[in-house]
Short mmCIF file of C-alpha atoms in Angstrom, two decimals:
data_model
loop_
_atom_site.label_atom_id
_atom_site.label_comp_id
_atom_site.label_asym_id
_atom_site.label_seq_id
_atom_site.Cartn_x
_atom_site.Cartn_y
_atom_site.Cartn_z
CA MET G 11 64.46 15.55 -29.46
CA LYS G 12 67.93 15.11 -30.91
CA GLN G 13 69.36 11.63 -31.39
CA ARG G 14 72.35 11.44 -29.05
CA ILE G 15 75.18 9.20 -30.27
CA LEU G 16 78.17 8.23 -28.13
CA VAL G 17 81.28 7.52 -30.21
CA THR G 18 84.38 5.76 -28.88
CA GLY G 19 87.61 6.01 -30.82
CA SER G 20 86.59 9.37 -32.30
CA SER G 21 90.24 10.44 -32.61
CA GLY G 22 91.11 7.49 -34.86
CA ILE G 23 91.13 7.43 -38.66
CA ILE G 24 87.63 5.98 -39.04
CA GLY G 25 86.35 7.74 -35.93
CA GLY G 26 87.23 11.18 -37.26
CA HIS G 27 85.41 10.48 -40.50
CA VAL G 28 82.40 9.07 -38.63
CA VAL G 29 82.08 12.20 -36.48
CA ARG G 30 82.33 14.49 -39.51
CA PHE G 31 79.74 12.42 -41.41
CA LEU G 32 77.26 12.38 -38.52
CA THR G 33 77.74 16.10 -37.83
CA ALA G 34 77.08 17.01 -41.47
CA LYS G 35 74.26 14.48 -41.95
CA SER G 36 71.66 15.92 -39.64
CA ASP G 37 71.01 18.85 -37.33
CA GLU G 38 68.95 16.44 -35.26
CA THR G 39 72.04 14.51 -34.14
CA GLU G 40 74.21 15.27 -31.12
CA ILE G 41 77.63 13.60 -31.01
CA ILE G 42 79.25 12.77 -27.67
CA LYS G 43 82.92 11.85 -27.96
CA PHE G 44 83.89 9.24 -25.38
CA SER G 45 87.12 10.30 -23.68
CA GLY G 46 87.56 7.74 -20.93
CA ASP G 47 89.96 4.83 -20.47
CA LEU G 48 88.11 1.75 -21.70
CA THR G 49 90.52 -0.59 -19.92
CA ASP G 50 89.44 0.93 -16.57
CA PHE G 51 85.84 0.08 -15.69
CA GLN G 52 85.35 2.79 -13.09
CA ASN G 53 86.72 5.41 -15.48
CA THR G 54 84.51 4.06 -18.27
CA ARG G 55 81.47 4.07 -16.00
CA ALA G 56 82.14 7.69 -14.99
CA SER G 57 82.47 8.75 -18.63
CA VAL G 58 79.21 7.04 -19.60
CA LEU G 59 77.45 8.61 -16.60
CA THR G 60 78.72 12.05 -17.66
CA ALA G 61 77.43 11.47 -21.18
CA GLY G 62 73.90 11.02 -19.85
CA ARG G 63 71.13 9.71 -22.09
CA VAL G 64 72.35 8.16 -25.34
CA ASP G 65 70.25 6.65 -28.11
CA SER G 66 73.12 4.89 -29.89
CA VAL G 67 76.72 3.90 -29.24
CA ILE G 68 79.24 3.56 -32.06
CA HIS G 69 82.12 1.61 -30.56
CA LEU G 70 85.24 2.08 -32.70
CA ALA G 71 88.04 2.21 -30.13
CA ALA G 72 90.47 -0.67 -30.60
CA LYS G 73 94.06 -1.73 -31.03
CA VAL G 74 94.01 -2.36 -34.77
CA GLU G 75 97.56 -2.87 -36.03
CA VAL G 76 98.19 -6.57 -36.55
CA GLU G 77 101.93 -6.32 -35.80
CA SER G 78 101.62 -4.22 -32.65
CA SER G 79 98.87 -6.56 -31.44
CA LYS G 80 101.37 -9.42 -31.47
CA MET G 81 103.95 -7.29 -29.65
CA PHE G 82 101.57 -6.15 -26.91
CA PRO G 83 99.04 -9.01 -26.56
CA ALA G 84 97.73 -8.14 -23.09
CA GLN G 85 97.09 -4.55 -24.10
CA CYS G 86 95.31 -5.71 -27.25
CA TYR G 87 93.01 -8.02 -25.30
CA GLY G 88 92.48 -5.32 -22.67
CA VAL G 89 91.24 -2.79 -25.22
CA ASN G 90 89.55 -4.93 -27.85
CA VAL G 91 87.83 -7.41 -25.54
CA GLY G 92 87.97 -5.80 -22.11
CA GLY G 93 87.04 -2.37 -23.45
CA THR G 94 83.96 -3.75 -25.17
CA ILE G 95 82.89 -5.54 -21.99
CA ASN G 96 83.53 -2.45 -19.86
CA ILE G 97 81.46 -0.04 -21.91
CA LEU G 98 78.58 -2.50 -22.17
CA SER G 99 78.78 -3.10 -18.42
CA ALA G 100 78.70 0.65 -17.76
CA ILE G 101 75.69 1.09 -20.04
CA ALA G 102 73.92 -1.79 -18.26
CA GLU G 103 74.58 -0.33 -14.81
CA LEU G 104 72.97 2.92 -15.89
CA ARG G 105 69.94 0.99 -17.14
CA GLN G 106 70.23 2.15 -20.72
CA THR G 107 69.56 0.08 -23.85
CA PRO G 108 70.92 2.17 -26.73
CA ASN G 109 71.60 0.62 -30.11
CA PHE G 110 75.18 -0.62 -29.98
CA PHE G 111 77.46 -0.72 -33.04
CA LEU G 112 80.60 -2.83 -32.61
CA CYS G 113 83.36 -2.25 -35.15
CA SER G 114 84.81 -5.67 -35.94
CA SER G 115 87.15 -6.80 -38.70
CA ALA G 116 87.55 -9.05 -41.74
CA HIS G 117 90.44 -10.57 -39.80
CA ILE G 118 87.94 -12.80 -38.01
CA TYR G 119 87.75 -14.75 -41.29
CA ALA G 120 90.38 -17.05 -42.77
CA PRO G 121 91.26 -16.31 -46.42
CA GLN G 122 89.04 -18.17 -48.88
CA ASN G 123 88.97 -18.46 -52.68
CA HIS G 124 85.46 -16.94 -52.75
CA ALA G 125 83.66 -13.92 -51.35
CA LEU G 126 82.96 -14.18 -47.63
CA THR G 127 79.41 -13.87 -46.36
CA GLU G 128 78.41 -13.00 -42.83
CA GLU G 129 77.55 -16.67 -42.34
CA THR G 130 81.11 -17.79 -43.12
CA VAL G 131 82.42 -19.61 -40.04
CA PRO G 132 84.94 -17.34 -38.27
CA GLU G 133 88.46 -18.73 -38.27
CA PRO G 134 90.86 -15.93 -37.34
CA VAL G 135 94.47 -16.63 -38.29
CA SER G 136 96.00 -13.59 -36.58
CA PHE G 137 96.21 -12.58 -32.94
CA TYR G 138 94.34 -9.37 -33.73
CA GLY G 139 91.61 -11.34 -35.48
CA ARG G 140 91.14 -13.53 -32.42
CA THR G 141 90.65 -10.49 -30.18
CA LYS G 142 88.00 -9.11 -32.52
CA TRP G 143 86.19 -12.44 -32.68
CA MET G 144 86.21 -12.65 -28.89
CA SER G 145 84.85 -9.10 -28.65
CA GLU G 146 82.02 -10.10 -31.01
CA LYS G 147 81.12 -13.10 -28.88
CA ALA G 148 81.19 -11.06 -25.67
CA ALA G 149 79.03 -8.32 -27.20
CA LYS G 150 76.48 -10.84 -28.50
CA ASP G 151 76.16 -12.55 -25.12
CA ILE G 152 75.90 -9.33 -23.12
CA CYS G 153 73.56 -7.52 -25.50
CA SER G 154 71.28 -10.54 -25.76
CA ALA G 155 71.06 -10.83 -21.98
CA LEU G 156 70.39 -7.12 -21.46
CA GLY G 157 68.12 -6.43 -24.41
CA ILE G 158 70.57 -4.06 -26.10
CA PRO G 159 70.10 -3.97 -29.92
CA LEU G 160 73.44 -4.90 -31.52
CA CYS G 161 75.03 -4.30 -34.89
CA ILE G 162 78.41 -5.85 -35.74
CA GLY G 163 80.22 -4.32 -38.69
CA ARG G 164 83.11 -6.38 -40.09
CA VAL G 165 85.40 -3.88 -41.81
CA PHE G 166 87.62 -5.09 -44.62
CA SER G 167 90.82 -3.42 -45.95
CA ILE G 168 90.50 0.29 -45.32
CA HIS G 169 93.09 2.89 -46.32
CA ASP G 170 93.51 6.60 -45.76
CA PRO G 171 96.12 9.28 -46.58
CA LYS G 172 96.56 9.96 -42.85
CA GLN G 173 97.26 6.34 -41.89
CA GLY G 174 100.58 5.66 -40.21
CA GLY G 175 102.34 2.70 -38.68
CA SER G 176 102.48 -0.73 -40.28
CA PHE G 177 99.33 -0.53 -42.40
CA LEU G 178 99.78 -1.32 -46.09
CA ARG G 179 99.34 2.15 -47.55
CA PRO G 180 101.79 4.04 -45.30
CA SER G 181 104.29 1.15 -45.41
CA ILE G 182 104.30 1.20 -49.22
CA LEU G 183 104.52 4.98 -49.39
CA ARG G 184 107.60 4.96 -47.15
CA ARG G 185 109.25 2.40 -49.41
CA LEU G 186 108.35 4.31 -52.56
CA ASP G 187 110.03 7.44 -51.19
CA THR G 188 113.43 5.77 -51.49
CA HIS G 189 112.81 3.15 -54.20
CA ASP G 190 114.99 3.03 -57.32
CA PHE G 191 112.44 2.44 -60.09
CA ASN G 192 115.13 0.79 -62.19
CA LEU G 193 115.12 -2.11 -59.73
CA PRO G 194 112.47 -4.75 -58.97
CA PHE G 195 109.99 -3.97 -56.19
CA ASP G 196 109.69 -6.88 -53.74
CA LEU G 197 106.10 -7.29 -52.60
CA TYR G 198 104.74 -9.98 -50.29
CA GLY G 199 101.27 -11.07 -51.36
CA ALA G 200 101.49 -9.17 -54.64
CA ASP G 201 98.98 -11.49 -56.27
CA SER G 202 96.69 -11.70 -53.24
CA ILE G 203 93.17 -10.33 -53.51
CA ARG G 204 91.87 -7.78 -51.04
CA ASP G 205 88.68 -5.77 -50.65
CA PHE G 206 89.85 -2.15 -50.43
CA LEU G 207 87.64 0.67 -49.20
CA SER G 208 88.63 4.19 -48.21
CA ALA G 209 88.25 4.99 -44.53
CA GLU G 210 85.92 7.85 -45.44
CA LYS G 211 83.55 5.53 -47.30
CA ALA G 212 83.69 2.97 -44.49
CA ALA G 213 82.82 5.76 -42.03
CA LYS G 214 79.79 6.78 -44.09
CA ILE G 215 78.54 3.21 -43.95
CA ILE G 216 79.12 2.97 -40.20
CA GLY G 217 77.42 6.32 -39.63
CA SER G 218 74.42 5.25 -41.71
CA LEU G 219 74.14 1.95 -39.83
CA GLY G 220 74.23 3.88 -36.55
CA LEU G 221 71.69 6.52 -37.58
CA ASN G 222 69.28 3.90 -38.90
CA LYS G 223 69.80 1.68 -35.83
CA TYR G 224 70.58 -1.38 -37.92
CA THR G 225 70.84 -4.68 -36.07
CA GLY G 226 72.68 -7.83 -37.08
CA THR G 227 76.08 -8.59 -38.59
CA VAL G 228 77.18 -6.92 -41.82
CA ASN G 229 80.34 -6.91 -43.92
CA ILE G 230 81.70 -3.43 -44.60
CA GLY G 231 83.67 -3.46 -47.83
CA SER G 232 83.53 -2.57 -51.51
CA GLY G 233 82.71 -6.07 -52.73
CA LYS G 234 85.35 -5.54 -55.41
CA ALA G 235 88.37 -7.83 -55.85
CA THR G 236 91.66 -5.94 -56.17
CA LEU G 237 95.13 -7.41 -56.48
CA ILE G 238 97.51 -5.97 -53.91
CA ARG G 239 99.98 -5.24 -56.71
CA ASP G 240 97.33 -3.11 -58.48
CA PHE G 241 96.58 -1.17 -55.30
CA VAL G 242 100.30 -0.56 -54.76
CA GLN G 243 100.81 0.54 -58.37
CA GLN G 244 98.15 3.22 -57.91
CA LEU G 245 100.29 4.73 -55.16
CA ALA G 246 103.44 4.89 -57.29
CA ALA G 247 104.45 7.76 -59.57
CA LYS G 248 106.06 5.38 -62.08
CA LYS G 249 105.57 1.84 -63.33
CA LEU G 250 106.82 -0.75 -60.84
CA ASP G 251 108.59 -3.98 -61.75
CA PHE G 252 107.05 -6.26 -59.13
CA ASN G 253 108.87 -9.22 -57.64
CA PRO G 254 105.98 -11.20 -56.08
CA MET G 255 106.85 -12.91 -52.79
CA GLY G 256 104.88 -15.37 -50.66
CA LEU G 257 101.76 -17.32 -51.55
CA PRO G 258 98.66 -15.46 -52.75
CA ASP G 259 95.37 -15.61 -50.85
CA CYS G 260 91.98 -13.93 -50.99
CA LEU G 261 89.99 -11.86 -48.47
CA LEU G 262 86.94 -10.48 -50.27
CA ALA G 263 83.59 -9.35 -48.87
CA ASP G 264 80.20 -10.47 -50.06
CA THR G 265 78.37 -7.16 -49.63
CA SER G 266 74.87 -8.32 -50.56
CA ARG G 267 73.53 -7.56 -47.08
CA LEU G 268 75.17 -4.14 -46.99
CA ASP G 269 73.98 -3.28 -50.50
CA ALA G 270 70.40 -4.13 -49.53
CA PHE G 271 70.59 -1.92 -46.44
CA MET G 272 72.01 1.02 -48.38
CA GLU G 273 69.37 0.71 -51.08
CA VAL G 274 66.46 0.50 -48.66
CA ASN G 275 67.69 3.57 -46.76
CA GLY G 276 68.59 5.57 -49.85
CA GLU G 277 72.21 5.77 -48.78
CA SER G 278 75.36 5.86 -50.88
CA THR G 279 79.05 5.38 -50.09
CA GLU G 280 80.07 7.84 -52.82
#
């Protein structure tokens, strides 16, 4: 019998990569793309009912841009927190207990001068981070009460050529299109450390966690410290003369738990 996996947010950057990974990984996997409105419980319930039996749920749908989250706070809470509650409620009503993967974020952590483990006390400093932390707490409570196996994946700084909006990569590329390389390049957080991982690699990790029905909380990152200025320089055709602005900070994943999972399951992010 094929493993049936319901994926929300399949049209997003990570979601598209996850679907392609799962489709190519095994002929024994059937992907169901969730197409309902997660902010509407009855619509969500109908979509889950239509999907029928599912063995796993990979919940990726979210409002993820930090700036737009601040501009539309109610919508952000409605999707990130309410949407998580709605899909779990719909699953519960249909008396299913599939493995549930919740895509969370490194934004639940406050910057530290050391690598962050999964045991680091959450201290979100952004509005978006607070919605993701609340979605984690709701998922833990509901899944524990209903006997639904839960995996929380905290994704660090992903990037992708198809990203748009206010994310770092597209924002920098837009600036580089019109930048005079004879002039300094102003860059907030130039000397800050981030944990960069391509969206495709992050999707492979998420897909592997879903296929192997991993439970628990796990950081999803590279575990490698990269200065923002170095990441930006890689995007530029010529050498940039950086003018660092703002105070540096550090948001780096301790990936020991992830590395152990990948090794045990013979998986690779390459």
